[in-house]
Short mmCIF file of C-alpha atoms in Angstrom, two decimals:
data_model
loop_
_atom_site.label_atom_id
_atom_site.label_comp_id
_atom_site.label_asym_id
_atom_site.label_seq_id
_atom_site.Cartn_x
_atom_site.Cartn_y
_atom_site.Cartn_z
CA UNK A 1 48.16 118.56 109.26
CA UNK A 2 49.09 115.02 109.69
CA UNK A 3 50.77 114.94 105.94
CA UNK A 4 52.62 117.80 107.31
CA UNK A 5 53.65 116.44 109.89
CA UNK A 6 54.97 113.36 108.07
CA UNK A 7 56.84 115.26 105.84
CA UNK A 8 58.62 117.09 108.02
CA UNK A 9 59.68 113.41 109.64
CA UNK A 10 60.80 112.39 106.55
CA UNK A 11 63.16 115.51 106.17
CA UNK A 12 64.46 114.84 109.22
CA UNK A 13 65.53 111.45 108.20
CA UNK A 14 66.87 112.33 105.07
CA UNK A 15 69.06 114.85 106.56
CA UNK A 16 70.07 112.16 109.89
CA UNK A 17 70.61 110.34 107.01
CA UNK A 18 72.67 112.56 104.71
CA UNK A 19 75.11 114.27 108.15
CA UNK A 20 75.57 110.07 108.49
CA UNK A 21 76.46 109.54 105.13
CA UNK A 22 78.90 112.60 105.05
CA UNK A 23 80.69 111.21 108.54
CA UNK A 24 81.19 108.12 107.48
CA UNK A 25 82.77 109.40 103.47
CA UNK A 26 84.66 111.72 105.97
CA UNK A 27 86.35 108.55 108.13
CA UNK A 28 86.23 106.34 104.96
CA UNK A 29 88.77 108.78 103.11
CA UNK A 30 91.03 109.67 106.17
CA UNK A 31 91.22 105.73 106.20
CA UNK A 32 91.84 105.03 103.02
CA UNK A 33 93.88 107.77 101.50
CA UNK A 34 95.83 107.52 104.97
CA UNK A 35 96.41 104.18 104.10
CA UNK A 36 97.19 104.78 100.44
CA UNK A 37 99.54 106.85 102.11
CA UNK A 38 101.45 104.77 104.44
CA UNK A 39 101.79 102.73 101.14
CA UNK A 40 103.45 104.70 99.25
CA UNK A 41 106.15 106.39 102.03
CA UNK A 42 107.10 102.23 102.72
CA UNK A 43 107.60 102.20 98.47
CA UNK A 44 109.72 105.77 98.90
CA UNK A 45 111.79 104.82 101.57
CA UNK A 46 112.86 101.46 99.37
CA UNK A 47 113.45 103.63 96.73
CA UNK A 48 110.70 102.01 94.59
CA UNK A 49 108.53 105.02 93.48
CA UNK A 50 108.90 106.96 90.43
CA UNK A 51 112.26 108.55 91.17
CA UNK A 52 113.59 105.37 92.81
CA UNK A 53 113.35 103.47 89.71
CA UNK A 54 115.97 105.08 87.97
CA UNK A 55 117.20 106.63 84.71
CA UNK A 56 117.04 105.53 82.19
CA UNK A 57 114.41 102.75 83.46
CA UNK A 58 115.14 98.76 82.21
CA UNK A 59 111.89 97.96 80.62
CA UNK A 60 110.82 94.35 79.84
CA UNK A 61 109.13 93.17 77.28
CA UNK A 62 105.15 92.39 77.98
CA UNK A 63 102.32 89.61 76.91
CA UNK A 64 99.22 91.80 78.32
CA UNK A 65 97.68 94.16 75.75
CA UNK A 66 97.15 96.86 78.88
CA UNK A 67 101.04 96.82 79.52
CA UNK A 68 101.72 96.74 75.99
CA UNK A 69 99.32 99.88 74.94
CA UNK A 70 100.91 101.52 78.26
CA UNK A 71 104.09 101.16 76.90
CA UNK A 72 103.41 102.47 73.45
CA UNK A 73 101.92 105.59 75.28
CA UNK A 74 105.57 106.41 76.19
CA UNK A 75 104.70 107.30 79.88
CA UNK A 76 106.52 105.35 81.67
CA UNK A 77 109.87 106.23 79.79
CA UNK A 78 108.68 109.94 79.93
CA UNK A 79 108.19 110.23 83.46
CA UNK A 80 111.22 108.37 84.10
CA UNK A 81 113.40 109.43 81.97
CA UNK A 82 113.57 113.40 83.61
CA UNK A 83 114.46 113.56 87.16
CA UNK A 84 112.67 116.66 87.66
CA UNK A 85 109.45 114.76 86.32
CA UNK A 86 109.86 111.64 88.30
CA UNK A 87 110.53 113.91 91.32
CA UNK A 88 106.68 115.92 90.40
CA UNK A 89 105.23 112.46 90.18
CA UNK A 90 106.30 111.43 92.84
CA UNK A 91 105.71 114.95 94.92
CA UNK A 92 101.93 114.39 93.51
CA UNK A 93 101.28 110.76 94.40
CA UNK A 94 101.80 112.36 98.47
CA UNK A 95 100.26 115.78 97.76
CA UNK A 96 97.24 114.31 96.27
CA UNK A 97 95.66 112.25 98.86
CA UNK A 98 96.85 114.63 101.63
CA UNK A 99 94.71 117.49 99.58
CA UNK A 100 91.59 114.90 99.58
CA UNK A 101 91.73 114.19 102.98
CA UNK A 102 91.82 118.06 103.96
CA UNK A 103 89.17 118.98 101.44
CA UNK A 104 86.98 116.02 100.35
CA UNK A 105 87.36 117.15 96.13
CA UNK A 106 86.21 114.69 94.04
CA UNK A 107 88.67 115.72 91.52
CA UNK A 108 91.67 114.65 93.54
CA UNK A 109 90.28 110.62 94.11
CA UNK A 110 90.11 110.91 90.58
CA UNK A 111 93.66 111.98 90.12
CA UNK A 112 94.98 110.25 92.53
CA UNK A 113 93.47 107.00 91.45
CA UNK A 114 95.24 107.56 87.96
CA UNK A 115 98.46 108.38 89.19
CA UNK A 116 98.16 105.16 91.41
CA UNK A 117 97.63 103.25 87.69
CA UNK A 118 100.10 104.98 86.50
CA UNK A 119 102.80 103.94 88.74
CA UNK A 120 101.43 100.36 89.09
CA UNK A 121 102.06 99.56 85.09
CA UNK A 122 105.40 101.69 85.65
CA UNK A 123 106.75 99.40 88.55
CA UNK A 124 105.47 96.05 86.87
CA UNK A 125 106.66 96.84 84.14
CA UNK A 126 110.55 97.13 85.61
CA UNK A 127 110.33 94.23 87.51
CA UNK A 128 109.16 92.30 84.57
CA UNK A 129 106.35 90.76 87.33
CA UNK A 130 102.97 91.35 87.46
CA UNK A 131 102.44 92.32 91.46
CA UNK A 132 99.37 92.42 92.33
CA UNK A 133 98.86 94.51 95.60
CA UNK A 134 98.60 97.66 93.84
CA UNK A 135 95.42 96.78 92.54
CA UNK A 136 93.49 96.89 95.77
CA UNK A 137 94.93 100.67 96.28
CA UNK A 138 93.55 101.97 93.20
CA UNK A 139 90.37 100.22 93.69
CA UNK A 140 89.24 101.23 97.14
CA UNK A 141 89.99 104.82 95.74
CA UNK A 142 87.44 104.44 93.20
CA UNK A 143 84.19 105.04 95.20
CA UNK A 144 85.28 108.51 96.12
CA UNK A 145 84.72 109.50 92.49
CA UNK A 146 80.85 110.37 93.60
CA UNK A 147 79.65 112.13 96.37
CA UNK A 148 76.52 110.39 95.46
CA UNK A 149 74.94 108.42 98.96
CA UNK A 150 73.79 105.51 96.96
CA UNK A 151 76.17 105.05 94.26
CA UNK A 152 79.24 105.66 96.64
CA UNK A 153 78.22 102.67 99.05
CA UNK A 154 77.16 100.58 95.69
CA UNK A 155 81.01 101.28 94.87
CA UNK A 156 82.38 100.79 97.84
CA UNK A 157 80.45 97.05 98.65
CA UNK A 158 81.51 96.43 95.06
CA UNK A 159 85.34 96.75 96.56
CA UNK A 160 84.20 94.29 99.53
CA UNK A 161 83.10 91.81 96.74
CA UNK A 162 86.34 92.31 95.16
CA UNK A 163 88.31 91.52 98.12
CA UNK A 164 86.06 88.40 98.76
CA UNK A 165 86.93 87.26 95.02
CA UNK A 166 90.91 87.37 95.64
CA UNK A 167 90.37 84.90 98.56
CA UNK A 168 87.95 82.53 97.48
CA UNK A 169 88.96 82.24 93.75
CA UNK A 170 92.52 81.78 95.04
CA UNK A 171 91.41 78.97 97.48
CA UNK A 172 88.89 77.57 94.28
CA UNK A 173 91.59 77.53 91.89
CA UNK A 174 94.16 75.33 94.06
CA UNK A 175 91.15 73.10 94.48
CA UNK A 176 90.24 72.70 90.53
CA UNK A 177 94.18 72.09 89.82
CA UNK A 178 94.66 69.57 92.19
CA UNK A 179 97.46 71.65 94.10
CA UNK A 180 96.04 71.50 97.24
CA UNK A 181 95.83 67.68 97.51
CA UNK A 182 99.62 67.49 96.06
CA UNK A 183 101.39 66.29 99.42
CA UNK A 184 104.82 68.51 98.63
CA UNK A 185 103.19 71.53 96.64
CA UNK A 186 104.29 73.48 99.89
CA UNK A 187 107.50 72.28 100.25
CA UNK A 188 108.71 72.74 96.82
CA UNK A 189 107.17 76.22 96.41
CA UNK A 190 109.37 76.94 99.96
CA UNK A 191 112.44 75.62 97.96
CA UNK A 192 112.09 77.86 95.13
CA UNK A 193 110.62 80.73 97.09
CA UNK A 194 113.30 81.11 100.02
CA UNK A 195 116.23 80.18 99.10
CA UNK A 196 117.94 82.97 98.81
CA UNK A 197 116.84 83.27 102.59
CA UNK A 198 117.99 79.61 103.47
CA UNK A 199 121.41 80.58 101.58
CA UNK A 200 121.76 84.23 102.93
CA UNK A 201 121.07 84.13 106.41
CA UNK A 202 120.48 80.19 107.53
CA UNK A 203 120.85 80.75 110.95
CA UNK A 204 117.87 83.04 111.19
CA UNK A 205 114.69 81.77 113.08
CA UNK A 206 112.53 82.33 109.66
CA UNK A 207 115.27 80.24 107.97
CA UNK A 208 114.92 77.82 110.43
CA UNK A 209 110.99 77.71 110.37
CA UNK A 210 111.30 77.24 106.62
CA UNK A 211 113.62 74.87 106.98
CA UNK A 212 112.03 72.47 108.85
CA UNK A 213 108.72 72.97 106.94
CA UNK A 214 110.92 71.64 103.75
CA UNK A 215 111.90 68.64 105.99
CA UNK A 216 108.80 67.70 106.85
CA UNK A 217 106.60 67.75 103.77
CA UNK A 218 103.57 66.70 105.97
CA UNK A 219 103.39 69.24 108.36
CA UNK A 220 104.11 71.87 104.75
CA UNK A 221 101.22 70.04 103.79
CA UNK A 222 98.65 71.14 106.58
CA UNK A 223 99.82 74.02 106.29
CA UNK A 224 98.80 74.80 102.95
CA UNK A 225 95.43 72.65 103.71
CA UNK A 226 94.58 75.92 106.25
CA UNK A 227 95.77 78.54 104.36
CA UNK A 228 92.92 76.82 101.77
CA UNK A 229 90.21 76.95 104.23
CA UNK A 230 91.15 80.17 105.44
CA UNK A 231 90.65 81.20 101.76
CA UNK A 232 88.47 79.34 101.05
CA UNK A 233 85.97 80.69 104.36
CA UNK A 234 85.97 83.95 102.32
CA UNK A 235 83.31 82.36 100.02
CA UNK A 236 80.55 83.08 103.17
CA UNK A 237 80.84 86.92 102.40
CA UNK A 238 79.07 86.78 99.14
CA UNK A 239 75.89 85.20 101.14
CA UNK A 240 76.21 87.16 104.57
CA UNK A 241 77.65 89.75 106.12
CA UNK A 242 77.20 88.70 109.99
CA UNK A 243 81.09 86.81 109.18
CA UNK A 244 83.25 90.44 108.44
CA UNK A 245 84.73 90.68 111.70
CA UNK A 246 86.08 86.94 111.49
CA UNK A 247 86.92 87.59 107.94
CA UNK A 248 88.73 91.10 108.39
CA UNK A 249 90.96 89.17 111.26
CA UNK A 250 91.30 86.06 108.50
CA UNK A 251 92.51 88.36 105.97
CA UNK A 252 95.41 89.70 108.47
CA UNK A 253 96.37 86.63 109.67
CA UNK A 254 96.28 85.25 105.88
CA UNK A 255 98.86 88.35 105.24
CA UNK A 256 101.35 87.49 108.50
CA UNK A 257 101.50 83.88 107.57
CA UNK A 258 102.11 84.80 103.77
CA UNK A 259 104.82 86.78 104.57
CA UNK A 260 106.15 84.57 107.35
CA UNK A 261 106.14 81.39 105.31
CA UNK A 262 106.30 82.31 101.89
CA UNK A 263 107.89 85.78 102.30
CA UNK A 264 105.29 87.75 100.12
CA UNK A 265 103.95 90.49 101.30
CA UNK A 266 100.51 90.85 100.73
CA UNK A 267 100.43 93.74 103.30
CA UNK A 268 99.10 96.70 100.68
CA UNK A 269 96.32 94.56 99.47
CA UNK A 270 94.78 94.54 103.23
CA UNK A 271 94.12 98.50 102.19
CA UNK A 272 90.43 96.48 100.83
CA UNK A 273 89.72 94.88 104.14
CA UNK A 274 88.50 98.30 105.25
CA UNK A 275 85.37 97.42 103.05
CA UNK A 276 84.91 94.31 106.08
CA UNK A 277 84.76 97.01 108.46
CA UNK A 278 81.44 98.39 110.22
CA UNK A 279 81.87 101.86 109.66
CA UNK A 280 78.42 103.24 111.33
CA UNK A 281 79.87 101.80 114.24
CA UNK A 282 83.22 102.96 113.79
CA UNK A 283 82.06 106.67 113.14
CA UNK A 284 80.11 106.04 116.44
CA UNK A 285 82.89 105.13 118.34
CA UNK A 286 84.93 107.71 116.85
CA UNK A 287 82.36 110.55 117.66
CA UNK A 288 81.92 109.74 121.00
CA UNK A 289 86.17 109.37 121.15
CA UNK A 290 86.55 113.39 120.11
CA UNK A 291 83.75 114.52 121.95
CA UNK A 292 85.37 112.78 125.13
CA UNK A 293 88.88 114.25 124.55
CA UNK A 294 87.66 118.14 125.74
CA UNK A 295 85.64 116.75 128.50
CA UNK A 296 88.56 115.19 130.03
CA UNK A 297 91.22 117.72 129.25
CA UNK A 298 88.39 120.06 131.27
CA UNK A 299 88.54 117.55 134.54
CA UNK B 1 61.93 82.35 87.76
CA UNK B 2 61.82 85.66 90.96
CA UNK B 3 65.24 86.85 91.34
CA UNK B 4 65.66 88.37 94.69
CA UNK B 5 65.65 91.84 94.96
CA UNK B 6 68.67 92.79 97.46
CA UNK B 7 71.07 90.57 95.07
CA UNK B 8 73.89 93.05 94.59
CA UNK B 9 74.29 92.80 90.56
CA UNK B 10 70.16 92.84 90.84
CA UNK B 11 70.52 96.36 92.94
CA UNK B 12 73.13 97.72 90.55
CA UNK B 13 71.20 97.07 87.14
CA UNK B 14 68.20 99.04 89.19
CA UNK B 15 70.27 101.70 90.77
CA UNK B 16 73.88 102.11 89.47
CA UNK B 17 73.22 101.09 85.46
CA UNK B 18 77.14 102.35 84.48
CA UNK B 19 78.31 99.84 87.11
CA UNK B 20 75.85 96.95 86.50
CA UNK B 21 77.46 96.80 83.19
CA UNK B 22 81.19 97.53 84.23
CA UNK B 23 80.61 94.18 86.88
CA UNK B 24 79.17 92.31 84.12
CA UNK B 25 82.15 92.72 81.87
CA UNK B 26 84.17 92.29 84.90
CA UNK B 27 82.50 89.03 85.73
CA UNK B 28 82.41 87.51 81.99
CA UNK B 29 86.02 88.59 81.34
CA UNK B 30 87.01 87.10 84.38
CA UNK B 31 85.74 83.92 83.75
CA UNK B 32 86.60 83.24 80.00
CA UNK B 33 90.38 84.78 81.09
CA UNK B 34 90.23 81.73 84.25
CA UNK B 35 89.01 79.08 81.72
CA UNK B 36 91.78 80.05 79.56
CA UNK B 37 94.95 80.65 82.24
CA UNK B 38 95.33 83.37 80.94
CA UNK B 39 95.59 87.03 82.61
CA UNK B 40 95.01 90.14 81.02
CA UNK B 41 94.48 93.27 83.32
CA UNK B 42 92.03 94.14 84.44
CA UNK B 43 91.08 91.02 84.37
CA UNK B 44 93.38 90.01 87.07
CA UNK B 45 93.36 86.27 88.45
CA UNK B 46 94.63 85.58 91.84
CA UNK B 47 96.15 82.11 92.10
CA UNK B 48 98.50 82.55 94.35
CA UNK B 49 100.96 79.62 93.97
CA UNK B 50 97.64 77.13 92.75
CA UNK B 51 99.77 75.74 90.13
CA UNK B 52 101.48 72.56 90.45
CA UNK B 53 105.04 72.90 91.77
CA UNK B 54 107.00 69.68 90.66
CA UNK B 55 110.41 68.89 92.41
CA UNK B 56 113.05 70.28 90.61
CA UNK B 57 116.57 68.42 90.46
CA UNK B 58 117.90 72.08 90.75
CA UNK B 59 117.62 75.25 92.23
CA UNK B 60 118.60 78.56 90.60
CA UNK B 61 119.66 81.34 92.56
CA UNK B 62 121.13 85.11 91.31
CA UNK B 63 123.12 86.83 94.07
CA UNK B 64 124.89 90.56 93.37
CA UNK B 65 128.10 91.08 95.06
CA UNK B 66 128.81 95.29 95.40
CA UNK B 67 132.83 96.34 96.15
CA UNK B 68 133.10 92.51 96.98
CA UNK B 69 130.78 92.14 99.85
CA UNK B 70 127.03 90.29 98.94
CA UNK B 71 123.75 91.94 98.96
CA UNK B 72 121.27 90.58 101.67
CA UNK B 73 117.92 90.86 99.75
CA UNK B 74 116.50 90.36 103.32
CA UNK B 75 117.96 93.18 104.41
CA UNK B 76 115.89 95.08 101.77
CA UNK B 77 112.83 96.95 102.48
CA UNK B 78 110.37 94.77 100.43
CA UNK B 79 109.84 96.54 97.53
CA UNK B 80 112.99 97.23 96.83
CA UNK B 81 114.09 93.19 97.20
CA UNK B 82 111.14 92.72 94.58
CA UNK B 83 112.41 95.52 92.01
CA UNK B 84 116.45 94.16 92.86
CA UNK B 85 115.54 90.62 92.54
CA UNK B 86 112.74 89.68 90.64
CA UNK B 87 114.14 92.19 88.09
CA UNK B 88 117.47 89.99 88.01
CA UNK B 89 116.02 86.54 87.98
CA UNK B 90 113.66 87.63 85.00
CA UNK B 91 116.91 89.88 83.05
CA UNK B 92 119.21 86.80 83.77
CA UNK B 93 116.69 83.95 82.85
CA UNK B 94 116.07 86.16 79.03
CA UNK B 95 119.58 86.42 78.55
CA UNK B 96 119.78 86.32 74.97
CA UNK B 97 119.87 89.59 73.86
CA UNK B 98 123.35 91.44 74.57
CA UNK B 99 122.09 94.77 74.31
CA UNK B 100 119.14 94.18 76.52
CA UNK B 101 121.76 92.99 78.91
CA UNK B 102 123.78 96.02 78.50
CA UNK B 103 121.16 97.87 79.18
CA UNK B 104 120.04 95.95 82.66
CA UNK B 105 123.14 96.16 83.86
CA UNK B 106 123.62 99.61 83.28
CA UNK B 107 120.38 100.26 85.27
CA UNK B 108 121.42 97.82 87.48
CA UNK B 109 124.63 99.38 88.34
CA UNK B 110 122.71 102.94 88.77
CA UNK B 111 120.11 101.64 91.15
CA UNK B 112 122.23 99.69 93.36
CA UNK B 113 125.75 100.81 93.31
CA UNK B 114 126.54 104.16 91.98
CA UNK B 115 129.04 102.56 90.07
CA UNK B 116 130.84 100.57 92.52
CA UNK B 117 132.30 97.37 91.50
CA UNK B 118 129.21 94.93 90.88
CA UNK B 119 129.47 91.13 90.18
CA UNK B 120 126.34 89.33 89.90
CA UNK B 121 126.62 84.82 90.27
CA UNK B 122 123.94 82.02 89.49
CA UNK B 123 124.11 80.03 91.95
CA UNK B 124 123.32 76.35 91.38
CA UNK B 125 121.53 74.09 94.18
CA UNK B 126 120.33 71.16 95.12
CA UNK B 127 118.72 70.38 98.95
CA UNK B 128 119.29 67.40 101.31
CA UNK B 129 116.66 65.36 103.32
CA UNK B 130 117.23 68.36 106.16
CA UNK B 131 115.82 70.78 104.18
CA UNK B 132 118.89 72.43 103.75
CA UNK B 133 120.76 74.04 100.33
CA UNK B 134 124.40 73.02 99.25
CA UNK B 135 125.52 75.34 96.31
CA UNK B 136 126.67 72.83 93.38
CA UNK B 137 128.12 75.72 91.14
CA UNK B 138 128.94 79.37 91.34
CA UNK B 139 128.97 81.04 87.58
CA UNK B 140 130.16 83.94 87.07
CA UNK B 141 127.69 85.92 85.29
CA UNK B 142 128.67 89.54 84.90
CA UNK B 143 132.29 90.19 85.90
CA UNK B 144 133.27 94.04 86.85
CA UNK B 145 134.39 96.02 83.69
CA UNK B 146 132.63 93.71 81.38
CA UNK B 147 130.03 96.50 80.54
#
């Protein structure tokens, strides 16, 4: 009686459990793909996606193997090269996510997550620069392969390590070369960085800010001496995670100040500072938000 | 030597084998790509500006002038300034090839202009104590017609 009465316990867990589980890959993927979405209007609108890019597309040569084997595959020039085509790609890098979000089917992450490659290579490859911000959209898009409890969160606090490493290796590598304790490192990366902003439009407040930050090497200096530690504070992640919420509002400052001072935008990499986020509490709140909204329409 | 059990890469070789070994690549390729400088995707290294940036004597800018008036990259929605201008600093800095020029320009001309008159300058600059930029030269570098 008493084993059966365990058992039946346990089931009840397992299934609290599992209606969790399935709440919470609900929210992630309206989050993410959402996201993912945003993304890729703010590319379409600049006239950066596949049918942006033009025809036929101005292809520079590459060092990586992964660009060069892309290349040899011919997909970028195919896809390119027909309107109509770049026009479906483009068509299926929106319809994609919106069909995951409305149905939860594996089989579109999966797509989706190649056609996100696909276009990543494709735009780096035009601008002859290796951007990285891309990266962080295909990746978070990655544990929605499974529907699998345990390997989807495995994936998904992989994707929280993997925003941890782009902080705290960047902050560890201006440590090990010596660039953070180089007095003008700032000020001549400004130089290079914004001039066409300090020759464009030099009456501008930015232009201004930059401006005097290239004056005054010292204060360029301490600047770059936070933007370290800020970095470099991501290192507490790999030990703990009682430090996301600091972190997740570190990583958004981080991305104002990037594009403020250095005018980068690091904007579409935040997409992997929803891994920082405490999602039982968030599909809490977010229960207790929709089961409020009938309630007061009632009153 | 007890390795503790709710290390991540510990938890993945127990529950997720495929990954285990995907982060272990991941992890090794990483680090013999970082001790080398080198980056090959996926093996992706994020600097962000950690190299040394010595003071240059000069200052090389690439501006595009459409029907005579200049382009504002700032005026750009930002991934559009990146494809615009990083694409032109990198076609103008490998200038060797003519036909690879033809060709840039040609896509140039299509993504930017329709065909409108385009001239595109290197601007040469050096900056005083304020901070600020003084062009030194204007060149020329693809006069209207040329192509």
């Amino acid at each position: 009686m008493e084993s059966l009465r365990l058992r039946h316990a346990n089931s009840f867990t397992r299934m609290a459990k599992s209606e969790n589980f399935t709440k919470q890959y609900r929210l992630k993927a309206f989050f993410v793909f959402g996201l993912a979405l945003l993304i890729l209007l703010n590319r379409l609108w600049a006239h950066a996606l596949f049918s942006g890019m033009n025809h036929p597309l101005f292809l520079f040569r590459e060092n990586e193997a992964a660009y060069r084997f892309f290349l040899q595959t011919h997909i970028p020039q195919t896809i390119t090269g027909y309107q109509l085509l770049s026009f479906v790609f483009d068509l299926l890098l929106f319809l994609i996510p919106v069909l995951f979000i409305i149905n939860l089917r594996q089989s579109y992450a999966v797509v989706f997550s190649f056609l996100l490659l696909i276009y990543f290579f494709t735009y780096n490859l035009v601008t002859g620069h290796h951007y990285h911000g891309l990266v962080a959209a295909i990746l978070i898009t990655l544990p929605f392969w499974t529907k699998n409890e345990q390997r989807f969160h495995l994936l998904w606090e992989a994707g929280r390590y993997y925003w941890l490493y782009i902080f705290a290796s960047a902050a560890l590598w201006k440590i090990v070369r010596g660039s953070v304790f180089y007095s003008e490192q700032l000020c001549h990366i400004l130089k290079a960085q914004q001039l066409h902003l300090l020759l464009q439009q030099p009456h501008s407040i930015h232009a201004q800010m930059v401006q005097y930050l290239i004056a005054n090497p010292a204060v360029a200096h301490a600047v770059l001496i936070i933007n370290v530690l800020v970095q470099l504070s991501f290192l507490i992640g790999f030990f703990t995670k009682k430090f996301d919420p600091l972190l997740f509002a570190l990583a958004i400052v981080f991305c104002l100040a990037n594009y403020f001072v250095m005018n980068i935008v690091s904007a579409e990499l935040l997409i992997l500072n929803l891994t920082l986020l405490n999602w039982e509490k968030l599909s809490v709140w977010v229960s207790v938000f929709f089961r409020r909204i009938p309630l007061e329409k009632k009153q | 030597m007890k390795i503790p059990g709710h290390l991540f890469l510990f938890r993945l070789y127990n529950e997720f084998k495929l990954l285990f070994v995907v982060a272990v690549v991941f992890i090794m390729g990483t680090g013999w790509f970082a001790l080398h400088s080198h980056e090959e995707f996926p093996f992706l290294l994020f600097g962000m500006y950690s190299l040394k940036e010595k003071k240059q004597a000069e200052y090389i800018a690439y501006t595009i002038a459409v029907d005579g008036h200049e382009i504002i990259y700032n005026n750009m929605p930002d991934a559009q300034q990146e494809l615009v201008a990083t694409t032109l600093a990198n076609a103008a800095s490998l200038k060797t090839n003519p036909l690879a020029d033809a060709a840039f320009i040609i896509w140039l001309k299509c993504y930017t202009v329709n065909n409108k008159p385009l001239e595109i300058y290197k601007l040469t600059c050096v900056y005083n104590a304020d901070g600020i930029p003084q062009i030194t030269t204007r060149e020329l570098l693809y006069p209207h017609g040329q192509i």
